[in-house]
Tab-separated table of C-alpha atoms in Angstrom:
chain	number	residue	atom	x	y	z
A	620	UNK	CA	-9.866	11.675	-2.367
A	621	UNK	CA	-7.474	10.145	-4.897
A	622	UNK	CA	-5.233	7.098	-4.625
A	623	UNK	CA	-1.783	5.879	-5.567
A	624	UNK	CA	-0.983	2.219	-6.150
A	625	UNK	CA	2.745	1.575	-5.711
A	626	UNK	CA	3.410	-1.021	-8.393
A	627	UNK	CA	7.008	-0.487	-9.460
A	628	UNK	CA	8.961	-3.093	-7.519
A	629	UNK	CA	10.744	-6.048	-9.113
A	630	UNK	CA	9.201	-8.596	-6.760
A	631	UNK	CA	12.477	-10.473	-6.312
A	632	UNK	CA	11.117	-12.424	-3.325
A	633	UNK	CA	8.364	-13.819	-5.570
A	634	UNK	CA	10.703	-15.334	-8.147
A	635	UNK	CA	10.215	-17.382	-10.271
A	636	UNK	CA	6.639	-16.022	-10.504
A	637	UNK	CA	7.959	-12.563	-11.315
A	638	UNK	CA	10.611	-13.583	-13.808
A	639	UNK	CA	8.204	-12.881	-16.663
A	640	UNK	CA	5.460	-10.726	-15.114
A	641	UNK	CA	5.498	-7.820	-12.626
A	642	UNK	CA	4.342	-8.452	-9.078
A	643	UNK	CA	0.993	-6.572	-9.421
A	644	UNK	CA	-0.041	-9.081	-12.107
A	645	UNK	CA	0.446	-12.250	-10.042
A	646	UNK	CA	-3.000	-13.785	-9.555
A	647	UNK	CA	-5.024	-14.199	-6.415
A	648	UNK	CA	-7.325	-17.037	-7.469
A	649	UNK	CA	-8.814	-15.650	-10.670
A	650	UNK	CA	-7.365	-12.183	-11.257
A	651	UNK	CA	-4.247	-10.073	-10.673
A	652	UNK	CA	-3.721	-8.731	-7.171
A	653	UNK	CA	-3.765	-5.195	-8.595
A	654	UNK	CA	-7.281	-5.819	-9.925
A	655	UNK	CA	-8.400	-6.599	-6.376
A	656	UNK	CA	-6.810	-3.336	-5.205
A	657	UNK	CA	-8.537	-1.283	-7.906
A	658	UNK	CA	-11.874	-2.882	-7.033
A	659	UNK	CA	-11.338	-2.118	-3.338
A	660	UNK	CA	-10.705	1.545	-4.117
A	661	UNK	CA	-13.744	1.683	-6.400
A	662	UNK	CA	-15.999	0.170	-3.714
A	663	UNK	CA	-14.982	2.971	-1.384
A	664	UNK	CA	-15.677	5.712	-3.890
A	665	UNK	CA	-12.134	6.363	-5.118
A	666	UNK	CA	-12.024	6.501	-8.901
A	667	UNK	CA	-9.001	8.702	-9.664
A	668	UNK	CA	-5.969	6.448	-9.284
A	669	UNK	CA	-2.282	6.919	-10.058
A	670	UNK	CA	-0.078	3.870	-10.589
A	671	UNK	CA	3.659	4.213	-10.005
A	672	UNK	CA	5.474	1.768	-12.252
A	673	UNK	CA	8.977	0.523	-12.954
A	674	UNK	CA	9.652	-3.157	-13.653
A	675	UNK	CA	7.757	-4.393	-16.733
A	676	UNK	CA	5.562	-1.303	-16.699
A	677	UNK	CA	4.281	-1.996	-20.200
A	678	UNK	CA	2.583	-5.209	-19.069
A	679	UNK	CA	0.621	-3.390	-16.371
A	680	UNK	CA	-0.428	-0.621	-18.743
A	681	UNK	CA	-1.490	-3.185	-21.352
A	682	UNK	CA	-3.511	-5.132	-18.762
A	683	UNK	CA	-5.409	-2.257	-17.148
A	684	UNK	CA	-5.396	0.458	-19.807
A	685	UNK	CA	-7.212	3.615	-18.775
A	686	UNK	CA	-9.133	1.793	-16.041
A	687	UNK	CA	-12.521	2.104	-17.730
A	688	UNK	CA	-13.141	-1.648	-17.474
A	689	UNK	CA	-13.163	-1.136	-13.695
A	690	UNK	CA	-15.088	2.125	-13.654
A	691	UNK	CA	-12.016	4.146	-12.639
A	692	UNK	CA	-9.489	6.440	-14.310
A	693	UNK	CA	-5.874	5.297	-14.192
A	694	UNK	CA	-2.889	7.582	-14.681
A	695	UNK	CA	0.568	6.022	-14.955
A	696	UNK	CA	3.896	7.354	-13.713
A	697	UNK	CA	6.851	5.294	-14.926
A	698	UNK	CA	10.141	5.695	-13.056
A	699	UNK	CA	13.284	5.987	-15.156
A	700	UNK	CA	15.265	4.926	-12.099
A	701	UNK	CA	14.104	3.591	-8.704
A	702	UNK	CA	12.755	6.356	-6.462
A	703	UNK	CA	11.804	4.346	-3.383
A	704	UNK	CA	8.279	4.067	-2.028
A	705	UNK	CA	7.847	7.687	-0.957
A	706	UNK	CA	9.854	9.008	-3.895
A	707	UNK	CA	7.569	7.218	-6.329
A	708	UNK	CA	4.540	8.909	-4.781
A	709	UNK	CA	6.266	12.298	-4.915
A	710	UNK	CA	6.823	11.617	-8.620
A	711	UNK	CA	3.027	11.702	-9.036
A	712	UNK	CA	2.737	15.112	-7.372
A	713	UNK	CA	1.159	16.767	-10.417
A	714	UNK	CA	-1.708	14.263	-10.196
A	715	UNK	CA	-2.177	14.607	-6.437
A	716	UNK	CA	-4.077	17.878	-6.114
A	717	UNK	CA	-6.072	16.675	-3.096
A	718	UNK	CA	-5.709	14.284	-0.151
A	719	UNK	CA	-4.945	10.718	-1.137
A	720	UNK	CA	-4.634	7.067	-0.209
A	721	UNK	CA	-1.442	5.112	-0.888
A	722	UNK	CA	-1.582	1.337	-1.151
A	723	UNK	CA	1.140	-1.177	-1.876
A	724	UNK	CA	0.756	-3.159	-5.078
A	725	UNK	CA	1.264	-6.431	-3.201
A	726	UNK	CA	-1.494	-5.924	-0.610
A	727	UNK	CA	-4.526	-8.197	-0.577
A	728	UNK	CA	-7.151	-6.915	1.835
A	729	UNK	CA	-10.823	-6.347	2.537
A	730	UNK	CA	-9.980	-3.234	4.566
A	731	UNK	CA	-12.890	-0.919	5.385
A	732	UNK	CA	-11.144	1.984	3.723
A	733	UNK	CA	-14.039	4.387	4.304
A	734	UNK	CA	-13.742	3.843	8.051
A	735	UNK	CA	-9.976	4.375	7.918
A	736	UNK	CA	-10.438	7.655	6.040
A	737	UNK	CA	-12.982	8.846	8.616
A	738	UNK	CA	-10.472	8.087	11.361
A	739	UNK	CA	-7.808	10.046	9.504
A	740	UNK	CA	-9.965	13.160	9.370
A	741	UNK	CA	-11.297	12.757	12.913
A	742	UNK	CA	-7.709	12.836	14.196
A	743	UNK	CA	-6.779	15.800	11.953
A	744	UNK	CA	-3.830	13.649	10.974
A	745	UNK	CA	-1.365	14.708	8.286
A	746	UNK	CA	-0.501	11.061	7.651
A	747	UNK	CA	-2.240	7.906	8.826
A	748	UNK	CA	-0.648	4.454	8.737
A	749	UNK	CA	-2.979	1.488	8.433
A	750	UNK	CA	-1.593	-1.063	10.870
A	751	UNK	CA	-2.526	-4.426	12.310
A	752	UNK	CA	-1.377	-6.473	15.335
A	753	UNK	CA	1.178	-9.166	14.540
A	754	UNK	CA	2.709	-11.826	16.800
A	755	UNK	CA	5.811	-12.232	14.639
A	756	UNK	CA	6.585	-8.921	12.906
A	757	UNK	CA	9.903	-9.997	11.378
A	758	UNK	CA	10.257	-8.340	8.000
A	759	UNK	CA	7.777	-5.551	8.707
A	760	UNK	CA	7.883	-1.987	9.947
A	761	UNK	CA	6.869	-1.843	13.607
A	762	UNK	CA	4.906	1.046	15.109
A	763	UNK	CA	4.415	2.203	18.681
A	764	UNK	CA	1.583	4.576	19.557
A	765	UNK	CA	0.266	6.470	22.538
A	766	UNK	CA	-3.202	5.928	24.040
A	767	UNK	CA	-4.765	8.125	21.335
A	768	UNK	CA	-3.204	6.323	18.386
A	769	UNK	CA	-0.512	8.919	17.714
A	770	UNK	CA	2.738	7.461	16.410
A	771	UNK	CA	5.555	7.790	18.944
A	772	UNK	CA	8.128	5.359	17.504
A	773	UNK	CA	8.688	3.452	14.280
A	774	UNK	CA	11.381	0.949	13.306
A	775	UNK	CA	11.602	-0.626	9.857
A	776	UNK	CA	12.282	-4.373	10.098
A	777	UNK	CA	13.764	-4.476	13.619
A	778	UNK	CA	16.481	-7.024	14.406
A	779	UNK	CA	14.718	-8.407	17.501
A	780	UNK	CA	10.988	-8.070	16.823
A	781	UNK	CA	8.338	-8.748	19.461
A	782	UNK	CA	4.535	-8.757	19.060
A	783	UNK	CA	3.588	-5.306	17.824
A	784	UNK	CA	1.587	-3.222	15.394
A	785	UNK	CA	2.944	-3.584	11.881
A	786	UNK	CA	2.764	-1.275	8.900
A	787	UNK	CA	0.369	-2.630	6.242
A	788	UNK	CA	1.802	-0.436	3.490
A	789	UNK	CA	-1.461	1.498	3.250
A	790	UNK	CA	-1.505	5.206	4.059
A	791	UNK	CA	-3.931	8.109	4.066
A	792	UNK	CA	-2.198	11.418	3.501
A	793	UNK	CA	-2.892	15.106	3.511
A	794	UNK	CA	-1.584	16.543	0.270
A	795	UNK	CA	0.821	18.737	2.258
A	796	UNK	CA	2.811	15.614	3.135
A	797	UNK	CA	4.330	15.765	-0.355
A	798	UNK	CA	6.310	18.799	0.801
A	799	UNK	CA	8.019	16.544	3.369
A	800	UNK	CA	9.324	14.213	0.661
A	801	UNK	CA	12.465	15.431	-1.123
A	802	UNK	CA	13.033	14.801	-4.806
A	803	UNK	CA	14.892	11.625	-5.685
A	804	UNK	CA	15.032	8.353	-3.766
A	805	UNK	CA	13.065	8.374	-0.501
A	806	UNK	CA	11.484	5.567	1.492
A	807	UNK	CA	8.335	5.564	3.612
A	808	UNK	CA	9.463	3.036	6.216
A	809	UNK	CA	13.091	4.037	6.636
A	810	UNK	CA	12.859	7.799	6.173
A	811	UNK	CA	9.484	9.530	6.045
A	812	UNK	CA	7.531	7.679	8.731
A	813	UNK	CA	10.236	7.870	11.447
A	814	UNK	CA	10.337	11.619	10.807
A	815	UNK	CA	6.587	11.855	11.433
A	816	UNK	CA	6.660	10.499	14.988
A	817	UNK	CA	4.586	12.816	17.156
A	818	UNK	CA	2.493	13.892	14.148
A	819	UNK	CA	1.207	10.817	12.297
A	820	UNK	CA	-1.448	8.399	13.555
A	821	UNK	CA	-1.979	4.661	13.247
A	822	UNK	CA	-5.353	3.268	12.272
A	823	UNK	CA	-5.537	-0.260	13.672
A	824	UNK	CA	-7.501	-2.730	11.583
A	825	UNK	CA	-8.590	-6.299	12.215
A	826	UNK	CA	-9.888	-6.666	8.661
A	827	UNK	CA	-8.212	-9.292	6.516
A	828	UNK	CA	-4.855	-8.183	5.150
A	829	UNK	CA	-1.996	-10.118	3.599
A	830	UNK	CA	1.345	-9.027	2.201
A	831	UNK	CA	1.861	-11.384	-0.730
A	832	UNK	CA	5.457	-10.245	-1.235
A	833	UNK	CA	6.969	-13.664	-0.477
A	834	UNK	CA	6.207	-17.071	-1.964
A	835	UNK	CA	4.937	-18.595	1.318
A	836	UNK	CA	2.572	-15.691	1.987
A	837	UNK	CA	1.441	-15.644	-1.645
A	838	UNK	CA	0.572	-19.345	-1.738
A	839	UNK	CA	-1.035	-19.229	1.704
A	840	UNK	CA	-3.209	-16.263	0.716
A	841	UNK	CA	-4.430	-18.096	-2.378
A	842	UNK	CA	-5.202	-21.170	-0.286
A	843	UNK	CA	-7.009	-19.161	2.375
A	844	UNK	CA	-9.116	-17.189	-0.088
A	845	UNK	CA	-10.063	-20.341	-2.000
A	846	UNK	CA	-10.926	-22.276	1.152
A	847	UNK	CA	-12.606	-19.505	3.136
A	848	UNK	CA	-15.081	-17.263	1.279
A	849	UNK	CA	-15.102	-14.840	4.219
A	850	UNK	CA	-11.532	-13.880	3.330
A	851	UNK	CA	-12.369	-13.024	-0.265
A	852	UNK	CA	-11.876	-9.287	-0.752
A	853	UNK	CA	-14.477	-9.133	-3.539
């Protein structure tokens, strides 16, 4: 199992924090959020990691190098132009010669990734979406599943959201899923996932997860982790 960290976004919702540094380098307490992600992958036995980069890519490469400081091997794929979330993963196709995990570069979580991977294989799923219940899913992709966890409907950032399962931006994929992603710009939430209804599954987690993509969520996550050791991902 390999992994891809999607770390190419500009992080406009985190300005002014991201005026000078890319979003994966914003700190959660004492280290960049991307360091927490790498350590999570390492704890679950994933050491071959691709990083898809765009905005201020050089800073990320300078900070993490080849990954040896973390006991992993990092391979970088820098986009010349934005490719979207799914398109950026397709751009790393040469690296992805086996099944893989995809994780957003702005996710802070203590997810039991090993358990999620076991679920993925138990369901013989081509693509598994890590999801979590949310009372106010505004701004997130919303999933509906059948009794067995199979995805039956998906809407990216609905206009009138109600309590639902939301997409955590973490996926487990069979390598064959790359054949479903065309070259060029392509998005997971708006294009690929809706096309996988009836095939993909949702793994529902109650582990701690936070999208730090906005200033309120970023500051709240730092406060929560500092105040509550149980929420510390490492």
